[in-house]
């Protein structure tokens, strides 16, 4: 056992006494070692030392300090009567026990026994506090001391050994020296507080087979943020360069209306900067460094809001340079640019054609697949927008974009594409259409139902609804074709009947004209009064009106005045001309009539429907006894009825030519 230096003089004194006792041992009744050792925490009754004595000698303790610690048994053994504790006794002075040996007829012998209590490792070490708090600035140099924390051990002879856990940022100078040093560079942005555990034990680290006591305490180191970074414009991208960190900002963009005064709206967000030392959060100020020489703009020194003070008179773009600096330390500053596009506002923003859109797509369609209009259709969904500032609604400067969500994207043409794999369900999105010339925009909702795989039609297939729609369309087309055919048939039949009557009237009138002899003098008669009685065989009144107008236009004024209105009326259905000349022989008339039937001319106001009659009726009855002859020429084309339909168009042209020429002859003869 190691002895402390301050105990060496006492031990030397005991050795001297021990030597003297040995020298006089032969003259004494008893003897014993002057110095004895006993370990602390002994058991009661343990033998401390043994006294050597002659037979018949009695050994007695005459004094001890403190009393009651030791006793002598019958075998002259000095016995411990209590448990010794090294820490409670005076460590500098041994215990003294005075013993006297007596024997009859002999001189008593006195002994002074000194008892030394040995220290054992029976107490653990201890720290003064259960937790220690230390502070250190970020970027402190490596190997700089942060603090010294020690423990104490009641067992004074023990040596303490330390270890620190973990040792990522700090370490101990030595295992027996708890001086905490900086191990790695400290960055406040990465770590603000480090918590560690410091252990102390009274045996070497890793020792075995011996009694060991250990204690621990918590050590917390707070990292202080120092003012080593300038302001950072937001948003920015942080980049580390060796031990330094910078944050890069790409600047701001916006549009300024040449005719509008007020705050500017910028992208991304307003001009805003923070202190690069986040733990300090120093106040930031703003100012213009360039681009605002004419003072068209103003920037708020505290908020960074840019305001247009007067109308912009330059075409643009306008580039403003903005500086942000610490209010209490202008040496810490940063700059950025604000690029403004000058526009003239429009009356209407672009708007979507529909108030909302709904689409469908299968979950197994794959990336870049088109969203469809319905579950059973293969027609892609397309969104469209119009702009009332353009006459046709088409704005060539618009673009589409998805406001939120990454599941789908939109093409410049307005088609929706799946951007990534999606599970079955409903996805709600918002789309925006932007006029890139002035940044005016509007939004609309888009709901896409993602159906389970295999529920949508493959490309090229048609649904039941589509097939039904095609069938209905074909049916409508067929019905329209049938209606058109019916109308054409009806029109052709009506024309055949009209031209038959016109042909009869033409031949009849030609006969009355007398051929080459010219027109006969006499009265002219017209069926004008019977043109609207519903007779299907009557000539259309429009043709009669055309003939009348032609006659009037070709007459001379004096001729027009000499004719009565009745004589000016000419019917295309029939025209009778009476003359005072000798009527033609009736036999010549019969030759032109069909041989199978006899045609009987009758002049009357009454209609005759009997078979074999052809009648010409007038407003007034014709006296049969009159001296004027009436010549009736039947239609010689009846026998050729089978060819009338084929010659309709040719008869019409010939009739109009004949009537025109004959009208001119009649008017000339009047």
XYZ file of C-alpha atoms in Angstrom:
670
model
C 0.000 0.000 0.000
C 1.304 3.388 -0.895
C 1.910 5.687 2.041
C 1.274 9.361 1.806
C 4.372 11.630 2.340
C 2.890 13.234 5.438
C 2.711 9.815 7.145
C 6.430 8.895 6.617
C 7.721 10.595 9.841
C 5.286 8.685 12.041
C 6.268 5.391 10.504
C 9.960 6.162 10.976
C 9.334 6.868 14.642
C 7.565 3.551 15.078
C 10.448 1.696 13.482
C 12.917 3.237 15.916
C 10.774 2.160 18.862
C 10.440 -1.321 17.382
C 14.253 -1.627 17.192
C 14.716 -0.528 20.836
C 12.117 -2.995 22.042
C 13.872 -5.816 20.272
C 17.133 -4.772 21.952
C 15.602 -4.946 25.427
C 13.412 -7.943 24.703
C 15.486 -10.302 26.851
C 14.894 -8.192 30.013
C 11.085 -7.781 29.510
C 8.289 -10.130 30.592
C 6.497 -9.641 27.224
C 7.049 -8.215 23.849
C 5.068 -7.357 20.654
C 5.476 -5.585 17.327
C 5.280 -1.899 18.024
C 3.349 -1.256 14.788
C 0.448 -3.367 13.534
C -1.849 -2.945 10.494
C -5.528 -3.698 10.078
C -7.706 -3.120 6.974
C -10.785 -1.047 7.326
C -14.149 -2.718 7.275
C -12.720 -5.577 9.352
C -14.838 -8.045 11.317
C -15.196 -7.805 15.094
C -12.817 -10.277 16.750
C -10.175 -10.097 14.073
C -6.634 -10.462 15.532
C -4.616 -7.321 15.088
C -1.352 -8.625 16.625
C -0.075 -11.199 19.182
C 1.924 -10.423 22.370
C 4.806 -12.770 23.236
C 5.004 -13.411 27.039
C 6.488 -15.844 29.564
C 4.368 -18.321 31.412
C 2.527 -16.839 34.254
C 2.606 -13.351 32.789
C -0.533 -11.307 32.783
C -1.074 -8.745 29.891
C -3.464 -5.875 30.491
C -4.452 -2.813 28.410
C -3.897 0.185 30.543
C -4.933 2.904 28.038
C -6.111 3.283 24.424
C -7.443 6.199 22.388
C -10.232 6.072 21.620
C -11.300 3.535 24.257
C -12.906 0.234 23.497
C -11.322 -0.377 20.124
C -9.182 -3.346 21.105
C -8.877 -6.092 23.822
C -6.420 -8.909 24.833
C -7.656 -12.468 25.072
C -6.116 -15.288 27.090
C -3.686 -16.129 24.333
C -2.173 -12.696 24.462
C -3.907 -11.719 21.102
C -4.850 -8.076 20.503
C -8.387 -8.340 19.168
C -10.459 -5.655 17.282
C -13.646 -4.886 19.172
C -15.141 -2.633 16.393
C -15.196 -2.171 12.601
C -12.481 0.150 11.499
C -13.208 2.900 8.934
C -10.267 4.612 7.326
C -12.253 7.677 6.345
C -13.483 8.416 9.930
C -10.225 8.139 11.801
C -7.324 10.524 11.912
C -5.303 9.502 8.934
C -2.109 11.153 10.245
C -1.869 9.512 13.743
C -1.933 5.750 14.414
C -4.046 4.284 17.206
C -1.975 3.729 20.412
C -2.664 0.906 22.845
C -0.694 0.762 26.191
C -0.193 -2.787 27.494
C 1.340 -3.794 30.838
C 2.752 -7.275 31.491
C 3.077 -8.407 35.168
C 4.372 -11.477 36.944
C 4.912 -12.309 40.563
C 8.350 -11.463 41.902
C 9.100 -9.690 38.551
C 9.298 -6.106 37.432
C 6.271 -5.187 35.212
C 6.930 -4.571 31.562
C 5.064 -1.792 29.640
C 4.397 -1.993 25.913
C 3.102 0.710 23.538
C 1.326 -0.783 20.531
C 0.485 1.465 17.602
C -2.294 0.297 15.182
C -2.518 1.629 11.606
C -5.874 1.284 9.730
C -5.358 0.487 6.053
C -7.597 2.069 3.388
C -9.507 -0.201 0.993
C -11.525 0.669 -2.166
C -14.929 0.694 -0.610
C -16.379 4.029 -1.895
C -17.383 5.060 -5.460
C -16.233 8.362 -6.979
C -18.755 11.229 -7.287
C -19.279 14.380 -9.365
C -20.333 17.573 -7.690
C -23.323 17.967 -10.077
C -25.559 15.569 -11.920
C -25.499 17.821 -15.039
C -23.068 20.393 -16.373
C -23.811 23.032 -19.043
C -21.077 24.465 -21.235
C -21.108 26.947 -24.150
C -18.884 27.344 -27.187
C -19.048 29.460 -30.353
C -19.535 27.818 -33.694
C -16.411 27.503 -35.842
C -14.213 27.342 -32.712
C -10.790 25.930 -33.546
C -10.159 22.245 -33.050
C -8.361 21.246 -29.746
C -9.749 24.302 -27.953
C -10.704 23.529 -24.327
C -14.406 23.815 -23.561
C -14.285 22.873 -19.827
C -12.719 20.693 -17.107
C -15.026 18.505 -15.038
C -13.584 16.291 -12.258
C -14.944 13.789 -9.775
C -13.838 13.021 -6.198
C -13.331 9.674 -4.367
C -13.492 9.267 -0.552
C -10.907 6.561 -0.950
C -8.021 8.966 -1.106
C -5.541 6.445 -2.358
C -7.669 5.674 -5.414
C -6.831 7.127 -8.821
C -9.785 8.059 -11.061
C -10.053 7.316 -14.769
C -12.488 9.144 -17.183
C -14.170 8.508 -20.512
C -16.568 10.660 -22.638
C -19.469 9.274 -24.710
C -19.931 10.099 -27.540
C -16.802 11.703 -28.886
C -18.145 13.001 -32.241
C -17.580 16.703 -31.600
C -15.504 16.685 -28.366
C -12.920 14.447 -26.672
C -10.911 14.187 -23.376
C -7.333 15.292 -23.157
C -6.420 12.018 -21.346
C -8.227 9.252 -19.545
C -7.038 10.566 -16.167
C -7.581 14.229 -17.209
C -11.231 15.205 -17.844
C -10.360 18.312 -19.866
C -12.959 18.504 -22.702
C -11.547 19.686 -26.070
C -13.105 20.492 -29.495
C -12.683 17.587 -31.876
C -14.492 18.754 -35.081
C -15.638 22.073 -36.532
C -18.999 23.196 -35.168
C -21.782 24.649 -37.354
C -24.812 26.172 -35.690
C -26.999 25.401 -38.709
C -26.252 21.699 -38.292
C -26.209 21.350 -34.518
C -27.200 23.744 -31.761
C -26.760 21.551 -28.668
C -24.651 18.477 -27.950
C -25.366 16.184 -25.009
C -22.681 13.786 -23.691
C -22.054 11.525 -20.700
C -18.821 11.750 -18.663
C -17.877 8.617 -16.710
C -15.393 8.357 -13.778
C -14.167 5.085 -12.221
C -11.577 4.204 -9.548
C -9.827 1.489 -11.553
C -8.117 1.643 -14.932
C -10.408 1.292 -17.911
C -10.747 -2.335 -18.930
C -9.276 -3.814 -15.704
C -10.805 -7.033 -14.343
C -10.605 -9.052 -11.143
C -10.647 -6.045 -8.844
C -13.359 -4.103 -7.130
C -14.348 -1.102 -9.268
C -16.716 1.770 -8.647
C -18.066 4.041 -11.394
C -20.087 7.234 -11.494
C -21.318 9.540 -14.301
C -22.679 12.982 -15.078
C -24.366 14.645 -18.085
C -22.525 17.337 -20.004
C -24.480 19.625 -22.387
C -22.617 21.938 -24.740
C -24.605 24.790 -26.341
C -23.332 26.011 -29.725
C -23.550 29.787 -30.105
C -24.287 31.256 -33.558
C -21.808 33.959 -34.497
C -22.348 36.776 -37.005
C -20.431 35.304 -39.923
C -23.016 35.289 -42.765
C -24.761 38.027 -44.784
C -28.517 38.157 -45.471
C -29.969 35.470 -47.731
C -32.682 36.353 -50.275
C -35.516 33.849 -50.256
C -35.988 31.342 -51.722
C -32.396 30.200 -52.153
C -30.342 27.040 -52.559
C -27.737 26.351 -49.859
C -24.266 25.262 -50.970
C -21.238 24.373 -48.838
C -17.772 25.470 -49.934
C -15.191 23.857 -47.617
C -16.303 25.162 -44.186
C -18.362 28.059 -45.553
C -21.990 27.985 -46.586
C -23.678 30.220 -49.155
C -27.273 30.435 -50.337
C -27.844 31.208 -54.026
C -30.929 33.179 -55.100
C -31.896 33.395 -58.803
C -33.625 36.755 -58.482
C -37.229 37.850 -59.013
C -39.454 38.437 -62.036
C -42.705 40.282 -62.585
C -44.778 42.407 -64.903
C -45.509 46.096 -64.640
C -48.522 47.593 -66.340
C -47.584 50.774 -68.131
C -50.865 52.414 -67.111
C -51.185 51.140 -63.532
C -49.673 52.576 -60.350
C -49.385 50.495 -57.178
C -47.570 47.567 -55.518
C -45.873 44.996 -57.752
C -46.543 41.274 -57.689
C -43.333 39.280 -58.170
C -42.384 35.684 -58.718
C -41.312 33.847 -56.621
C -43.113 35.841 -53.954
C -42.134 39.329 -52.773
C -38.546 40.515 -52.256
C -37.592 39.027 -48.889
C -34.302 38.212 -47.109
C -33.350 36.606 -43.799
C -30.190 36.714 -41.713
C -27.836 33.978 -42.855
C -27.048 33.393 -39.166
C -30.362 31.853 -38.237
C -29.575 31.823 -34.541
C -29.059 35.594 -34.495
C -31.941 36.681 -36.770
C -30.717 40.239 -37.212
C -33.147 42.851 -38.615
C -32.834 43.322 -42.415
C -33.230 46.549 -44.450
C -33.673 47.045 -48.220
C -32.626 49.644 -50.795
C -32.123 50.097 -54.553
C -28.596 49.974 -55.932
C -29.485 50.492 -59.616
C -32.174 50.540 -62.295
C -34.332 53.195 -60.633
C -32.563 56.341 -61.733
C -35.835 58.053 -62.721
C -37.441 57.150 -59.357
C -40.325 55.358 -61.010
C -40.262 52.733 -58.243
C -40.030 52.782 -54.460
C -38.930 50.002 -52.108
C -40.018 49.756 -48.477
C -36.871 49.815 -46.323
C -38.313 47.371 -43.781
C -40.484 44.983 -45.853
C -38.898 45.088 -49.331
C -42.258 45.762 -51.050
C -41.746 47.494 -54.424
C -44.352 50.057 -55.528
C -44.853 51.813 -58.883
C -45.036 55.576 -58.219
C -45.735 56.793 -61.767
C -46.509 55.475 -65.234
C -43.716 53.513 -66.876
C -42.425 55.274 -69.988
C -39.866 52.723 -71.185
C -40.643 49.612 -73.274
C -38.762 47.293 -70.914
C -37.561 44.979 -69.677
C -36.583 46.908 -66.538
C -33.778 45.505 -64.342
C -33.676 46.670 -60.712
C -30.779 45.856 -58.363
C -31.844 45.433 -54.729
C -29.526 45.272 -51.695
C -30.442 43.700 -48.348
C -28.251 44.501 -45.317
C -28.231 44.062 -41.560
C -29.714 46.998 -39.759
C -26.982 47.037 -37.091
C -24.128 45.906 -39.320
C -24.295 47.163 -42.919
C -21.081 45.278 -43.696
C -23.185 42.146 -43.859
C -25.176 42.614 -47.098
C -26.317 40.810 -50.248
C -27.746 41.835 -53.628
C -30.276 40.441 -56.110
C -32.023 41.505 -59.335
C -35.680 42.188 -60.120
C -36.555 41.883 -63.839
C -39.830 43.550 -64.862
C -41.668 43.060 -68.161
C -43.691 46.072 -69.283
C -47.204 45.191 -70.506
C -50.454 46.918 -71.349
C -53.480 45.478 -69.595
C -56.298 43.860 -71.555
C -60.022 44.062 -70.929
C -60.567 40.356 -70.372
C -58.407 37.546 -69.006
C -58.383 34.167 -70.747
C -61.098 31.846 -69.460
C -61.801 28.143 -69.793
C -64.622 27.032 -72.059
C -66.172 24.910 -69.278
C -66.610 25.777 -65.576
C -65.056 22.429 -64.620
C -63.622 19.327 -66.267
C -63.872 15.625 -65.523
C -61.699 12.900 -66.996
C -61.029 9.203 -66.673
C -57.931 7.035 -66.935
C -57.025 3.483 -66.015
C -54.457 2.997 -63.290
C -52.476 0.690 -65.602
C -52.481 3.159 -68.512
C -48.852 4.081 -67.909
C -46.924 7.333 -67.691
C -47.616 9.889 -70.473
C -50.992 8.290 -71.246
C -53.879 10.588 -72.175
C -56.811 11.214 -69.837
C -60.065 10.287 -71.603
C -63.471 11.985 -71.702
C -65.373 8.975 -70.302
C -64.823 5.463 -69.039
C -66.080 3.903 -72.266
C -64.537 6.323 -74.746
C -61.153 6.421 -76.406
C -61.434 10.142 -77.100
C -58.849 12.132 -75.099
C -59.997 14.904 -72.776
C -58.973 18.327 -74.015
C -59.338 21.597 -72.142
C -59.728 24.809 -74.098
C -59.765 28.498 -73.265
C -60.950 31.646 -75.005
C -60.056 35.316 -74.698
C -62.686 37.973 -75.412
C -59.946 40.449 -76.309
C -59.675 38.569 -79.626
C -62.486 38.583 -82.187
C -62.399 34.828 -82.736
C -61.586 34.102 -79.086
C -58.230 32.552 -79.957
C -55.288 33.919 -77.968
C -51.932 32.654 -79.309
C -50.124 33.674 -76.107
C -51.933 31.457 -73.612
C -50.435 28.463 -71.866
C -51.922 25.804 -69.603
C -50.476 24.574 -66.341
C -51.455 22.421 -63.360
C -51.527 24.607 -60.250
C -51.076 21.890 -57.635
C -50.364 18.191 -57.722
C -47.747 16.171 -59.559
C -49.911 13.259 -60.681
C -50.805 14.828 -64.030
C -49.383 17.332 -66.512
C -50.938 19.312 -69.348
C -49.646 19.849 -72.875
C -49.678 23.235 -74.658
C -52.605 21.924 -76.713
C -54.686 21.235 -73.591
C -54.392 17.428 -73.341
C -53.992 15.893 -69.868
C -51.189 13.335 -69.376
C -50.495 10.949 -66.500
C -47.179 12.034 -64.981
C -46.606 9.103 -62.627
C -48.177 5.840 -61.528
C -51.378 6.374 -59.524
C -53.606 4.004 -57.584
C -57.317 3.767 -58.343
C -59.308 6.630 -56.863
C -60.256 10.262 -57.486
C -57.685 13.024 -57.953
C -58.823 16.651 -57.592
C -56.650 19.271 -59.261
C -56.780 22.888 -60.369
C -55.626 24.084 -63.764
C -54.672 27.586 -64.786
C -54.595 29.311 -68.153
C -52.168 32.226 -68.354
C -51.829 34.983 -70.927
C -48.035 35.130 -71.182
C -48.179 38.601 -72.699
C -49.629 40.188 -69.548
C -49.772 37.356 -66.964
C -53.559 37.535 -66.669
C -54.992 34.158 -65.754
C -57.983 32.163 -64.578
C -58.376 28.752 -62.975
C -60.754 25.805 -63.209
C -61.186 22.536 -61.341
C -60.224 19.178 -62.842
C -61.425 15.863 -61.417
C -59.732 12.732 -62.736
C -61.181 9.357 -61.807
C -58.487 6.697 -61.886
C -60.296 3.446 -62.585
C -59.012 -0.036 -61.716
C -57.002 -1.679 -64.460
C -58.804 -3.215 -67.434
C -62.090 -1.267 -67.157
C -61.541 1.116 -70.067
C -61.917 0.338 -73.762
C -58.845 -0.409 -75.795
C -57.899 1.888 -78.628
C -60.048 1.266 -81.741
C -63.025 -0.250 -79.879
C -66.486 1.344 -79.784
C -68.910 1.401 -76.911
C -72.601 0.490 -77.065
C -73.563 4.154 -76.823
C -71.280 5.062 -79.720
C -72.711 2.277 -81.900
C -76.261 3.376 -81.056
C -75.402 6.966 -81.988
C -73.981 5.847 -85.348
C -77.118 3.772 -86.070
C -79.426 6.674 -85.236
C -77.432 9.002 -87.488
C -77.667 6.560 -90.407
C -81.420 6.195 -89.867
C -81.893 9.959 -89.991
C -79.884 10.156 -93.237
C -81.994 7.415 -94.826
C -85.251 9.137 -93.840
C -84.041 12.437 -95.301
C -83.089 10.705 -98.550
C -86.541 9.121 -98.820
C -88.238 12.476 -98.206
C -86.107 14.131 -100.908
C -86.932 11.357 -103.372
C -90.655 11.714 -102.631
C -90.535 15.464 -103.193
C -88.719 15.006 -106.487
C -91.289 12.468 -107.694
C -94.169 14.749 -106.715
C -92.563 17.714 -108.468
C -91.962 15.761 -111.671
C -95.575 14.554 -111.792
C -96.918 18.076 -111.202
C -94.759 19.450 -114.024
C -96.018 16.787 -116.432
C -99.636 17.787 -115.832
C -98.925 21.525 -116.219
C -96.937 21.099 -119.412
C -99.606 18.912 -120.893
C -102.136 21.728 -120.528
C -99.643 24.292 -121.778
C -98.967 22.200 -124.856
C -102.692 21.950 -125.586
C -103.105 25.714 -125.234
C -100.146 26.352 -127.505
C -101.465 24.154 -130.280
C -104.946 25.533 -129.879
C -103.709 29.108 -130.154
C -101.569 28.332 -133.164
C -104.613 26.971 -134.949
C -106.645 30.051 -134.155
C -103.821 32.131 -135.627
C -104.609 30.808 -139.103
C -101.158 29.599 -139.950
C -99.474 31.607 -142.670
C -102.541 33.694 -143.263
C -101.902 35.533 -140.028
C -104.254 36.122 -137.145
C -107.942 36.470 -137.744
C -109.848 39.526 -136.771
C -112.448 39.198 -134.117
C -112.906 39.035 -130.355
C -110.514 37.341 -127.941
C -111.675 35.342 -124.919
C -109.868 34.326 -121.726
C -110.361 31.777 -118.942
C -109.024 34.202 -116.356
C -112.152 33.959 -114.288
C -111.663 30.251 -113.740
C -107.982 30.097 -112.872
C -108.541 29.815 -109.135
C -111.364 27.281 -108.989
C -109.086 24.389 -108.020
C -109.103 22.663 -111.387
C -105.985 20.526 -111.595
C -105.905 20.862 -115.330
C -105.803 24.665 -115.373
C -102.639 26.470 -116.322
C -100.727 28.127 -113.487
C -101.680 31.770 -113.023
C -98.046 32.862 -112.875
C -97.508 31.919 -116.509
C -100.582 33.849 -117.535
C -99.379 36.895 -115.692
C -96.006 36.649 -117.472
C -97.723 36.605 -120.853
C -99.844 39.606 -119.946
C -96.858 41.652 -118.866
C -95.029 40.779 -122.067
C -97.939 41.971 -124.208
C -98.222 45.254 -122.360
C -94.501 45.979 -122.643
C -94.446 45.440 -126.408
C -97.548 47.496 -127.290
C -97.250 51.057 -128.358
C -98.854 53.606 -126.039
C -101.680 54.389 -128.427
C -102.338 50.705 -129.015
C -102.316 50.093 -125.266
C -104.977 52.783 -124.764
C -107.207 51.387 -127.575
C -107.468 47.929 -126.096
C -109.743 46.953 -123.276
C -108.461 45.227 -120.204
C -110.458 42.164 -121.130
C -108.771 41.892 -124.544
C -105.331 42.297 -122.914
C -105.820 39.199 -120.738
C -104.387 36.037 -122.149
C -104.604 32.657 -120.494
C -101.925 30.022 -121.037
C -104.508 27.298 -120.561
C -106.606 28.316 -123.560
C -106.989 31.280 -125.960
C -109.977 31.575 -128.368
C -109.835 33.951 -131.262
C -113.036 34.717 -133.265
C -112.943 36.040 -136.792
C -115.479 37.056 -139.414
C -113.834 34.887 -141.988
C -115.189 31.603 -143.107
C -114.503 28.878 -140.538
C -112.387 26.002 -141.573
C -114.002 22.803 -142.650
C -114.945 20.596 -139.724
C -113.462 17.591 -141.461
C -109.970 19.005 -141.083
C -110.566 19.273 -137.381
C -111.565 15.660 -137.057
C -108.303 14.511 -138.629
C -106.347 15.810 -135.697
C -108.407 14.034 -133.077
C -107.828 10.552 -131.853
C -109.724 8.140 -134.028
C -110.916 6.024 -131.109
C -112.888 8.870 -129.498
C -114.911 11.704 -130.889
C -114.160 15.018 -129.298
C -117.179 17.330 -129.103
C -116.393 21.015 -128.721
C -118.688 22.765 -126.302
C -118.667 26.430 -125.411
C -120.190 26.809 -121.985
C -119.630 28.040 -118.484
C -120.367 24.620 -117.107
C -117.691 21.991 -116.807
C -118.264 18.663 -118.545
C -116.700 15.584 -117.074
C -118.132 12.979 -119.455
C -115.639 10.849 -121.291
C -114.846 11.985 -124.773
C -115.354 15.716 -124.190
C -112.904 18.545 -124.254
C -114.402 21.839 -123.216
C -113.309 25.433 -123.187
C -115.308 27.534 -120.782
C -115.666 31.296 -120.523
C -116.961 33.905 -118.148
C -120.002 34.445 -120.432
C -121.938 31.985 -122.567
C -121.401 32.090 -126.300
C -124.556 32.382 -128.344
C -124.658 29.432 -130.721
C -126.659 31.479 -133.223
C -123.979 34.121 -133.603
C -122.564 34.670 -137.038
C -119.034 34.412 -135.724
C -117.406 31.044 -135.957
C -115.337 29.597 -133.123
C -112.477 27.390 -134.101
C -111.238 24.783 -131.554
C -108.040 22.911 -132.239
C -107.576 19.825 -130.053
C -104.170 18.813 -128.668
C -102.548 16.733 -131.341
C -99.948 15.485 -128.875
C -102.379 13.260 -126.939
C -101.511 10.334 -129.089
C -97.899 10.737 -128.080
C -98.571 10.739 -124.342
C -95.921 8.169 -123.734
C -93.181 10.636 -124.721
C -94.447 13.709 -122.893
C -92.396 13.182 -119.782
C -89.155 12.926 -121.740
C -89.846 16.097 -123.761
C -91.018 18.361 -120.923
C -87.980 20.578 -120.855
C -87.892 20.875 -124.670
C -91.651 21.724 -124.888
C -91.241 24.421 -122.271
C -88.547 26.213 -124.291
C -90.513 25.861 -127.554
C -93.712 27.057 -125.943
C -92.160 30.208 -124.594
C -90.589 30.987 -127.981
C -93.863 30.344 -129.861
C -95.913 32.435 -127.484
C -93.510 35.346 -127.714
C -93.504 35.349 -131.510
C -97.256 34.925 -131.772
C -97.934 37.682 -129.281
C -95.915 40.066 -131.387
C -97.891 39.118 -134.509
C -101.241 39.520 -132.770
C -100.358 42.909 -131.393
C -99.205 44.050 -134.789
C -102.471 43.006 -136.454
C -104.675 44.733 -133.905
